[in-house]
Coordinates of C-alpha atoms and ligand atoms in Angstrom, one line a residue:
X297 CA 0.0 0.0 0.0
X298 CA 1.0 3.3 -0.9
X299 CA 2.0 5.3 2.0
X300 CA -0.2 8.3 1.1
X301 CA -3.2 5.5 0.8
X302 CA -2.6 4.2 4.2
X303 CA -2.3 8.0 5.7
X304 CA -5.6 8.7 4.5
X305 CA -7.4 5.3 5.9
X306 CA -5.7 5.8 9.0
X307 CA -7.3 9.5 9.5
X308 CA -10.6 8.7 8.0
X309 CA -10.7 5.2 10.4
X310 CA -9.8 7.1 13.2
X311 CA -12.8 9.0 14.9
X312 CA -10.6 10.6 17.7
X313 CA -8.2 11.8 15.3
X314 CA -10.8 13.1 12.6
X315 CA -12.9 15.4 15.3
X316 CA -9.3 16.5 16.1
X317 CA -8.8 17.6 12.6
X318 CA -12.0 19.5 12.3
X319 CA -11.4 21.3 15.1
X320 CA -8.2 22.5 14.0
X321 CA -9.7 23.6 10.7
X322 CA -12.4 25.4 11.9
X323 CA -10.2 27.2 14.8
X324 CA -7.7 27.6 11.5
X325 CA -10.8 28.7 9.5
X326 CA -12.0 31.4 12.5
X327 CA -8.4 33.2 12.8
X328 CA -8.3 33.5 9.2
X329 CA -11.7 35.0 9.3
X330 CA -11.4 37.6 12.0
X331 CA -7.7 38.4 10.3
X332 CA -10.0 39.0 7.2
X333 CA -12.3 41.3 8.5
X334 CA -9.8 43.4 10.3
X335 CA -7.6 43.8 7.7
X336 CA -11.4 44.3 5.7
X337 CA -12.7 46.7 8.2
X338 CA -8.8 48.6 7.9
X339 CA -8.9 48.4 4.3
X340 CA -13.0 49.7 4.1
X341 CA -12.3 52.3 6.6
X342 CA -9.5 53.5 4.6
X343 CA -12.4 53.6 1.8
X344 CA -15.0 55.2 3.5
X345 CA -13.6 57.1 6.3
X346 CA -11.6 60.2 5.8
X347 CA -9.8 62.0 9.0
X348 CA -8.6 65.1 9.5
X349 CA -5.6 66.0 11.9
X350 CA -4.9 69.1 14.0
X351 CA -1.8 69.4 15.9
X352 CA -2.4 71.9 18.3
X353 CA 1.0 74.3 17.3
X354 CA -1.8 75.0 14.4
X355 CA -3.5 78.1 14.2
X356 CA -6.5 76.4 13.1
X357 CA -6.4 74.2 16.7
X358 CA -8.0 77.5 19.1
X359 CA -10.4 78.4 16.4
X360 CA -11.3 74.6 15.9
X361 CA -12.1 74.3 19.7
X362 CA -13.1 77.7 20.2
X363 CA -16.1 76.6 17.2
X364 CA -16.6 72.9 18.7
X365 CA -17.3 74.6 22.1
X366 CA -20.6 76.5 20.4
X367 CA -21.8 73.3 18.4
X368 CA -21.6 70.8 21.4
X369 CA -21.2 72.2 24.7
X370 CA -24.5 70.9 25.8
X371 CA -24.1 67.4 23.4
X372 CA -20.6 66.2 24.5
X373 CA -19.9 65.0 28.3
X374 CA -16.6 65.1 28.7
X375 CA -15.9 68.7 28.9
X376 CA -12.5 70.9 29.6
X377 CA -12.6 74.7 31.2
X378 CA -11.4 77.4 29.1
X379 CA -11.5 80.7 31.1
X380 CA -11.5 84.1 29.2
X381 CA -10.6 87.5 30.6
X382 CA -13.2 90.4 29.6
X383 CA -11.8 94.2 29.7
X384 CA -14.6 96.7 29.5
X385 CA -14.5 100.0 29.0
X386 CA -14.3 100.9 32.6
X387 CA -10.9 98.9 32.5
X388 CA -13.1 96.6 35.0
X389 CA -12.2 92.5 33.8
X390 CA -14.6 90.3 34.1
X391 CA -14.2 86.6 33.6
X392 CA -16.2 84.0 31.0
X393 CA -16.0 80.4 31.2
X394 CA -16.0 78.3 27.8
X395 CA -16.9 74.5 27.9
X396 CA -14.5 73.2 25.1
X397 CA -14.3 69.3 24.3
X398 CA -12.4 67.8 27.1
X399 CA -9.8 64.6 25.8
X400 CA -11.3 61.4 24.7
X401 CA -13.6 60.9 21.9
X402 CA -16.2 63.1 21.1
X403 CA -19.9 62.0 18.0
X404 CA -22.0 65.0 17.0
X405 CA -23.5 65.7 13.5
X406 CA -23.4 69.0 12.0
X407 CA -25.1 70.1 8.7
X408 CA -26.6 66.5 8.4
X409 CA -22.9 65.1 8.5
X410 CA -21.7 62.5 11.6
X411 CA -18.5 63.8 12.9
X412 CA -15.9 61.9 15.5
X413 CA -13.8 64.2 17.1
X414 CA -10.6 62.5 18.9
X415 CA -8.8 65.1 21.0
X416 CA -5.1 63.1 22.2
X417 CA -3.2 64.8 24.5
X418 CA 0.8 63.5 24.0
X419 CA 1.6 63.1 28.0
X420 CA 4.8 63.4 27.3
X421 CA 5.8 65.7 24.7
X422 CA 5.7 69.3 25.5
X423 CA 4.9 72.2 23.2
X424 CA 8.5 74.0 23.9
X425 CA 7.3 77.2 22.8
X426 CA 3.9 77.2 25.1
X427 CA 5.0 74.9 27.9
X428 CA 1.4 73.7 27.3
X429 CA 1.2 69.7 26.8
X430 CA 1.2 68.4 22.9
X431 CA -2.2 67.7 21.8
X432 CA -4.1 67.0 18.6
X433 CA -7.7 66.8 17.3
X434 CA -8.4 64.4 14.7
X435 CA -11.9 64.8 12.7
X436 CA -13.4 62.0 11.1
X437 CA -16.3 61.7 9.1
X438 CA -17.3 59.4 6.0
X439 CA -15.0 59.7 2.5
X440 CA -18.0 61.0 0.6
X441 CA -18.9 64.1 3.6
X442 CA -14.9 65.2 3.2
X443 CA -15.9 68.5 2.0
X444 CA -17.4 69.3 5.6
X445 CA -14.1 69.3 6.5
X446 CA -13.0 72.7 4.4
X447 CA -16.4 73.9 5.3
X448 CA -16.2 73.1 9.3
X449 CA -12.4 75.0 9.1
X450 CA -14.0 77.8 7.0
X451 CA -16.5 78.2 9.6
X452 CA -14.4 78.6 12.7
X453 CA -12.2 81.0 11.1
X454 CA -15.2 83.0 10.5
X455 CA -15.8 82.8 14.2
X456 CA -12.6 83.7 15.5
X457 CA -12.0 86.5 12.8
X458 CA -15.6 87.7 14.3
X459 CA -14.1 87.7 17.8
X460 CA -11.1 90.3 16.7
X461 CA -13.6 92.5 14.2
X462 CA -13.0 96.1 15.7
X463 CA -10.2 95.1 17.7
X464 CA -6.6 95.5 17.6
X465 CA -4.3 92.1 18.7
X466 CA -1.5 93.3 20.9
X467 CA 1.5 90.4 20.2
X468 CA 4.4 90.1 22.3
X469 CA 7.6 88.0 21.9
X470 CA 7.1 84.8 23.8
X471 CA 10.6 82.4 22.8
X472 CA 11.3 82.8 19.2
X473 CA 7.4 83.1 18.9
X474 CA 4.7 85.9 19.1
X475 CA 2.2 85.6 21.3
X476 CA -1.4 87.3 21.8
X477 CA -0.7 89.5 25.1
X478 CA -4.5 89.4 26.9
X479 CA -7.8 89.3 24.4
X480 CA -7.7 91.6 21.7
X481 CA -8.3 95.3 22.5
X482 CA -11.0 97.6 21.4
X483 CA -9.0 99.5 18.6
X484 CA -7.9 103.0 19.7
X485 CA -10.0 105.6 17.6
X486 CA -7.2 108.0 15.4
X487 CA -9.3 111.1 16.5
X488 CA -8.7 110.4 20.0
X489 CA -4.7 111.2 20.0
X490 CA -4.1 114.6 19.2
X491 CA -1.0 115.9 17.1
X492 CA 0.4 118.5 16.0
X493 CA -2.2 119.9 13.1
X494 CA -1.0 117.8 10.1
X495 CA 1.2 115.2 12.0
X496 CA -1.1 112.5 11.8
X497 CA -2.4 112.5 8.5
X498 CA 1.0 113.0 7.2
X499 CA 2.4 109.8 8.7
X500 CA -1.0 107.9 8.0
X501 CA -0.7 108.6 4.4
X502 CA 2.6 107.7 3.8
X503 CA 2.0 104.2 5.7
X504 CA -1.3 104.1 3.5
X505 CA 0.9 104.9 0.3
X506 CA 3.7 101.8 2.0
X507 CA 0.8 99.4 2.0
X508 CA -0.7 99.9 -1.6
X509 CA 2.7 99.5 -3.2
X510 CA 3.9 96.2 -2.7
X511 CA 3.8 95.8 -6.8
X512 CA 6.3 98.5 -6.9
X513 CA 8.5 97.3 -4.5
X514 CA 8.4 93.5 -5.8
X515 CA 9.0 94.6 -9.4
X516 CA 12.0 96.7 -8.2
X517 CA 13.3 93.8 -6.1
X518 CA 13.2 96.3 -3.1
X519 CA 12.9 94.9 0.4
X520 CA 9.3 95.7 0.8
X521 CA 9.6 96.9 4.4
X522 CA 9.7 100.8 6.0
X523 CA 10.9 102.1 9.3
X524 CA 9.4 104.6 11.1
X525 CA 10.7 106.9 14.1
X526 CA 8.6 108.8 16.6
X527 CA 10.7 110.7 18.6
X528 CA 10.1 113.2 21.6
X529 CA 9.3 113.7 25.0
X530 CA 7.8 111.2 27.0
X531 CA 3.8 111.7 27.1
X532 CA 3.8 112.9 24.0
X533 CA 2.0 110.0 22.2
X534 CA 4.1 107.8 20.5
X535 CA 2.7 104.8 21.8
X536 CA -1.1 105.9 21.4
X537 CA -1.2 107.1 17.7
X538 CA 0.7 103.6 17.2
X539 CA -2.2 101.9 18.3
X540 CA -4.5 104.3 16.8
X541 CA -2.6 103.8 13.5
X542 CA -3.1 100.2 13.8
X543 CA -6.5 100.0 15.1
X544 CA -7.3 102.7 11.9
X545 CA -5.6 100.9 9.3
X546 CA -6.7 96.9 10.8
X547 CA -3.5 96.0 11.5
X548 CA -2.0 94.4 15.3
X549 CA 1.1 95.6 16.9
X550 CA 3.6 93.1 17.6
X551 CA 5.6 95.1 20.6
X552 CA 9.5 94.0 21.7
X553 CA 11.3 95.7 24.3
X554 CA 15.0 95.1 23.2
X555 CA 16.2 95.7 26.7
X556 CA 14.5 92.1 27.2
X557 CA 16.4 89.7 29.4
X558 CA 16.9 86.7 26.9
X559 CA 16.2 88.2 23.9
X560 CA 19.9 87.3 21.7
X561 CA 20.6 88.3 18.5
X562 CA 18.8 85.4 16.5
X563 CA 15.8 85.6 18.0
X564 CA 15.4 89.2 17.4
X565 CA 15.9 88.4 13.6
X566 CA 13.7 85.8 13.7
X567 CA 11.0 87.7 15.4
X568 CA 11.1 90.3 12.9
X569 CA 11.3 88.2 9.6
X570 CA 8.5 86.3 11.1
X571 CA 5.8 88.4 12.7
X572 CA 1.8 87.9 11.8
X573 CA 0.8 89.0 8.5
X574 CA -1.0 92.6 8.6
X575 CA 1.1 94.2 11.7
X576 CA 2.8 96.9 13.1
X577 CA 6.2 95.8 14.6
X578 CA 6.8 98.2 17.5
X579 CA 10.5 98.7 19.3
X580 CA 9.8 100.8 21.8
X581 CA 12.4 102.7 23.6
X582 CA 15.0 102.0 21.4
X583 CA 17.9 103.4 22.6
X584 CA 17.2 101.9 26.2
X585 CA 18.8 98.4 24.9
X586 CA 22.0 100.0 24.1
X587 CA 22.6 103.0 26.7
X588 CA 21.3 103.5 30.4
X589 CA 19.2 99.6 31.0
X590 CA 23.0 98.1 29.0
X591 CA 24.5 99.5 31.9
X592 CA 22.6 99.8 34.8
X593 CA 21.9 95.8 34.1
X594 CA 26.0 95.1 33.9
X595 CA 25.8 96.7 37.7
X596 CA 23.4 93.6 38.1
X597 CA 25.9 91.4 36.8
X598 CA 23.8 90.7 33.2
X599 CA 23.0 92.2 30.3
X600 CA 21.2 92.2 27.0
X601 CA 22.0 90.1 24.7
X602 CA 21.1 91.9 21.4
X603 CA 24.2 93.7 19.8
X604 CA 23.9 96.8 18.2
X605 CA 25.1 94.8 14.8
X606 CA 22.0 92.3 15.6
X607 CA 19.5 94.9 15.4
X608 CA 20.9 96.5 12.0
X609 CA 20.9 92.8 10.9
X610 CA 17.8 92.2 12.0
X611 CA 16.4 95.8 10.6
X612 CA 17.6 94.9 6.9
X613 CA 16.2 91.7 7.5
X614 CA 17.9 90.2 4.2
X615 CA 15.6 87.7 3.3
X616 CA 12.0 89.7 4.1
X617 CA 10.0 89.7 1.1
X618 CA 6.8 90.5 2.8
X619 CA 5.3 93.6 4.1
X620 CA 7.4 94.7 7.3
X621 CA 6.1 98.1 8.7
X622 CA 8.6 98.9 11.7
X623 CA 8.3 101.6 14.5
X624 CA 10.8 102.7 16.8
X625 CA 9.8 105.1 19.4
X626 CA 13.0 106.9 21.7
X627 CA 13.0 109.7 24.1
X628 CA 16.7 110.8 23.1
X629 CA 16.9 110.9 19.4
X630 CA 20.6 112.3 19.8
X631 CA 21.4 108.8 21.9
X632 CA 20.8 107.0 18.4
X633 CA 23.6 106.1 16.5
X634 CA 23.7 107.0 12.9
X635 CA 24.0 103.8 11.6
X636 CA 20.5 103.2 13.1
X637 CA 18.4 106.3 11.5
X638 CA 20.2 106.3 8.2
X639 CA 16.9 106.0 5.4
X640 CA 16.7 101.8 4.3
X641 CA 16.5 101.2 8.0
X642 CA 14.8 104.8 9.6
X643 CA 12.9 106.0 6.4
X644 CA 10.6 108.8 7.5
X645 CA 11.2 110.6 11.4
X646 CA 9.3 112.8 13.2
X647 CA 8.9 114.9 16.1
X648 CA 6.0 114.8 19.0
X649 CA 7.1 117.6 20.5
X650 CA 5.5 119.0 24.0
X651 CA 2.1 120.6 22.9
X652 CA 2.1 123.0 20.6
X653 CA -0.6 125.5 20.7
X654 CA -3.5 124.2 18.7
X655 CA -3.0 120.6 20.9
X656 CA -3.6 122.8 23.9
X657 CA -6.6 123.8 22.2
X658 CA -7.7 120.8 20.5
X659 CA -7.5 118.7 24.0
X660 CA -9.5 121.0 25.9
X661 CA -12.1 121.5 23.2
X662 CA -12.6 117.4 23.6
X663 CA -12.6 117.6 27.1
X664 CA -14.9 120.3 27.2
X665 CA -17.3 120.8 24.1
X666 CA -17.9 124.0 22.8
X667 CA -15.7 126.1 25.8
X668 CA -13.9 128.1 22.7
X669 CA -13.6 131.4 24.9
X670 CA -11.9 129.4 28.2
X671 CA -9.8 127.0 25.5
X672 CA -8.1 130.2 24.6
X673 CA -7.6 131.7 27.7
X674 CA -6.3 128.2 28.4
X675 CA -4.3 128.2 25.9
X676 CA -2.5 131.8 26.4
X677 CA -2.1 130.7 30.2
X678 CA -0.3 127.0 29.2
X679 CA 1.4 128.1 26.2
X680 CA 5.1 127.5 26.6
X681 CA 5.5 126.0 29.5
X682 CA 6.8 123.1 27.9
X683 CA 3.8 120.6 29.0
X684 CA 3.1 117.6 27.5
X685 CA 0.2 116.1 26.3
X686 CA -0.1 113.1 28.7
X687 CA -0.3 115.6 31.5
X688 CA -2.9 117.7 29.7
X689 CA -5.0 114.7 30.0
X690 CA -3.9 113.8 33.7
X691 CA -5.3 117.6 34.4
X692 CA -8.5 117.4 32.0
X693 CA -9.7 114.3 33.4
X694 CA -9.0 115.7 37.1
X695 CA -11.2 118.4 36.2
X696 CA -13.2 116.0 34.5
X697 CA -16.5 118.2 33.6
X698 CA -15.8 121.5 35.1
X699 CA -13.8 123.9 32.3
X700 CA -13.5 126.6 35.0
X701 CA -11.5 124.8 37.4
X702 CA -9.2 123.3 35.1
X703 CA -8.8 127.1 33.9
X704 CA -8.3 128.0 37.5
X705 CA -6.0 125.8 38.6
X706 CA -3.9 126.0 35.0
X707 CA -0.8 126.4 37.1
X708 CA -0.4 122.9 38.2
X709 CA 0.0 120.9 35.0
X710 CA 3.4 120.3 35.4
Ligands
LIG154 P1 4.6 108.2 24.8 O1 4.6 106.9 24.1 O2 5.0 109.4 24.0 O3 5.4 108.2 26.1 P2 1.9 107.6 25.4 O4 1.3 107.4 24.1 O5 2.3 106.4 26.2 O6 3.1 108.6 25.3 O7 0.9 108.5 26.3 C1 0.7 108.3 27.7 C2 -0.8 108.7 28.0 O8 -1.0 110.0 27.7 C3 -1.8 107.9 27.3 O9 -2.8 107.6 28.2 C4 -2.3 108.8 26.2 O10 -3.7 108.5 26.0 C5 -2.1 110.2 26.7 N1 -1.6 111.0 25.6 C6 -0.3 111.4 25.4 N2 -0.2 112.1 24.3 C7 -1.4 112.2 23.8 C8 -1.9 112.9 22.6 N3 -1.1 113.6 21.8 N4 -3.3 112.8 22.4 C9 -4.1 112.1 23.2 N5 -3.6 111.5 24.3 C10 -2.3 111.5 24.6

């Protein structure tokens, strides 16, 4: 006998051995069936599922959450506390809580469309530049709803571009970053900083004229960037009409103090070749980093770290091809070194000077409508004296509805 033959008889003659058999095959037969439906349910969800990640160093991660907390605060149970400082008016904060999507997995439908909304949070990476702990959202909905996706992202822009209508962002540095400093502030009206007659319009314009010409400067191969000095006692407005510019022309001030502890030479370069598209970049003080802080801080036993050959670096900013709108504000314009002011780098200065005559008048005309007769008498009494206009307003708002008294008691803004 063949020994395949006699293999076989022996099996099929062998009850034991046979139910053995069959119970290996279908055992056999079940793992390659569940192997086949996960790899099926893999290779189907790849088909039909599409998913959408957010990591949260995206810009689009705060408006995504700041969106999911309107659709499904009251849906979702696993929640996380956002919590939101208010400024009014006043100057009074008040404080708002926002229920955002806590971690885990989150189901809600929006225009007709099921959603799952996965929010991971990496325990052990950390977001160096935040300090906040590396998270990410991932949507996913089914292939054929993808375009919810570019309408869900279009959406919560909306919402968080709705948030800053009418408002200027205020950035500060924040590592080689910038940061939103506080919620953005109502914008500063241009009408409420008073200049010398002409002064504002004159700068305005030729930042207007800056910002409509990027064609020019592009097909000239011209940096397209323009520095601007505002020079002049302090309380004379620098920083206001800034903002006011800003706030007029839509833009946000990104502000850097160069006297910063930390601040070194590449990240000041950075900072400026990267700051948020439609801004104002703001050095304030600028002769601070390099005269009395540079050595009042050596007594200290530290200093700053930016060089005066960083900041001209960092000013011509060799590889800046978009818009760069810079303002420098200094109390001692004769404490700047030439190298600093010379046009490419300073390209249009001016002076706020103490107030002149017609700011004298102009400030208390808005403090006091109408009062043209004690204005002038104001004015002949404060003329000058060399005051400025911050402690015009200090007086005025002492005074604060009473034109006589403010009159009366002229002598003491000092
Ligand atoms: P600077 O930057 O020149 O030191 P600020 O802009 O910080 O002055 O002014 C300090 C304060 O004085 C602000 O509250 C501002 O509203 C007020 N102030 C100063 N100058 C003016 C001005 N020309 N018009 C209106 N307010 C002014």
């Amino acid at each position: 006998m063949p020994v395949d033959t006699l293999v076989s008889s022996l099996f099929s003659s062998n009850p034991y051995f046979s139910a053995g058999v069959g119970v290996l095959g279908v055992g056999a037969g079940l793992a390659v069936l569940r192997q086949g439906i996960t790899r099926g349910a893999g290779v189907a969800r790849r088909l039909l599922l599409v998913s959408l990640e957010i990591p949260s160093k995206d810009k689009s991660y705060t408006w995504f959450l700041h969106w999911m907390s309107k659709q499904s605060a009251k849906k979702t149970h696993e929640l996380a506390v956002e919590t939101n400082f208010v400024q009014h008016d006043n100057g009074s904060i008040s404080t708002n809580f926002s229920l955002v999507p806590g971690p885990g997995k989150h189901y809600f439908k929006w225009k007709g469309v099921w959603l799952k909304v996965e929010r991971a949070r990496d325990g052990k990476m950390i977001d160096l530049s935040t300090g906040s702990p590396w998270e990410t959202v991932t949507l996913t909905t089914l292939s054929r709803d993808r375009h919810i996706f570019a309408d869900l992202l279009s959406e919560a822009h909306k919402l968080a571009l709705a948030s800053q209508e009418g408002k200027t962002v205020i950035y500060t540095s924040w590592g080689p970053d910038w940061r939103p400093f506080g919620l953005p502030r109502k914008r500063r009206m241009l009408d409420s900083v008073i200049l010398d007659q002409g002064v504002k319009e004159h700068i305005t314009k030729d930042v207007e004229d800056f910002i409509n010409n990027g064609r020019w400067y592009n097909e000239r191969g011209i940096p397209y960037r323009r520095g601007y000095l505002l020079y002049g006692p302090p309380g004379s407005g620098k920083s206001s009409f800034i903002q006011a510019l800003a706030g007029e022309l839509q833009y946000n001030i990104c502000i850097l103090n160069l006297s910063e502890r930390g601040l070194t030479d590449d990240r000041l370069n950075h900072l400026l070749s990267n700051a948020p598209e439609r801004s104002i970049i703001l050095l304030e003080d600028i002769d601070a980093a390099f005269t009395t802080k540079r050595q009042s801080s050596d007594e200290q036993g530290y200093h700053s770290m930016v060089t005066f050959s960083g900041l001209l670096n960092a000013l011509d900013g060799v590889a800046a091809s978009e818009e760069r709108i810079i303002f420098m504000t200094t109390n001692h314009v004769d404490r700047l070194d030439q190298a600093l002011i010379r046009p490419g780098r300073v390209d249009f200065k001016e002076h706020l000077g103490v107030a002149s005559e017609y700011q004298i008048r102009t400030m208390f005309l808005r403090f006091y409508e109408g009062q043209t007769e004690l204005a002038e008498k104001f004015v002949q009494r404060v003329k000058g004296k060399g005051v400025s206009t911050a402690q015009l307003q200090g007086h005025f708002v002492f005074y604060k509805g009473d034109p006589e008294a403010a009159l009366r008691h002229s002598d003491s803004v000092t």
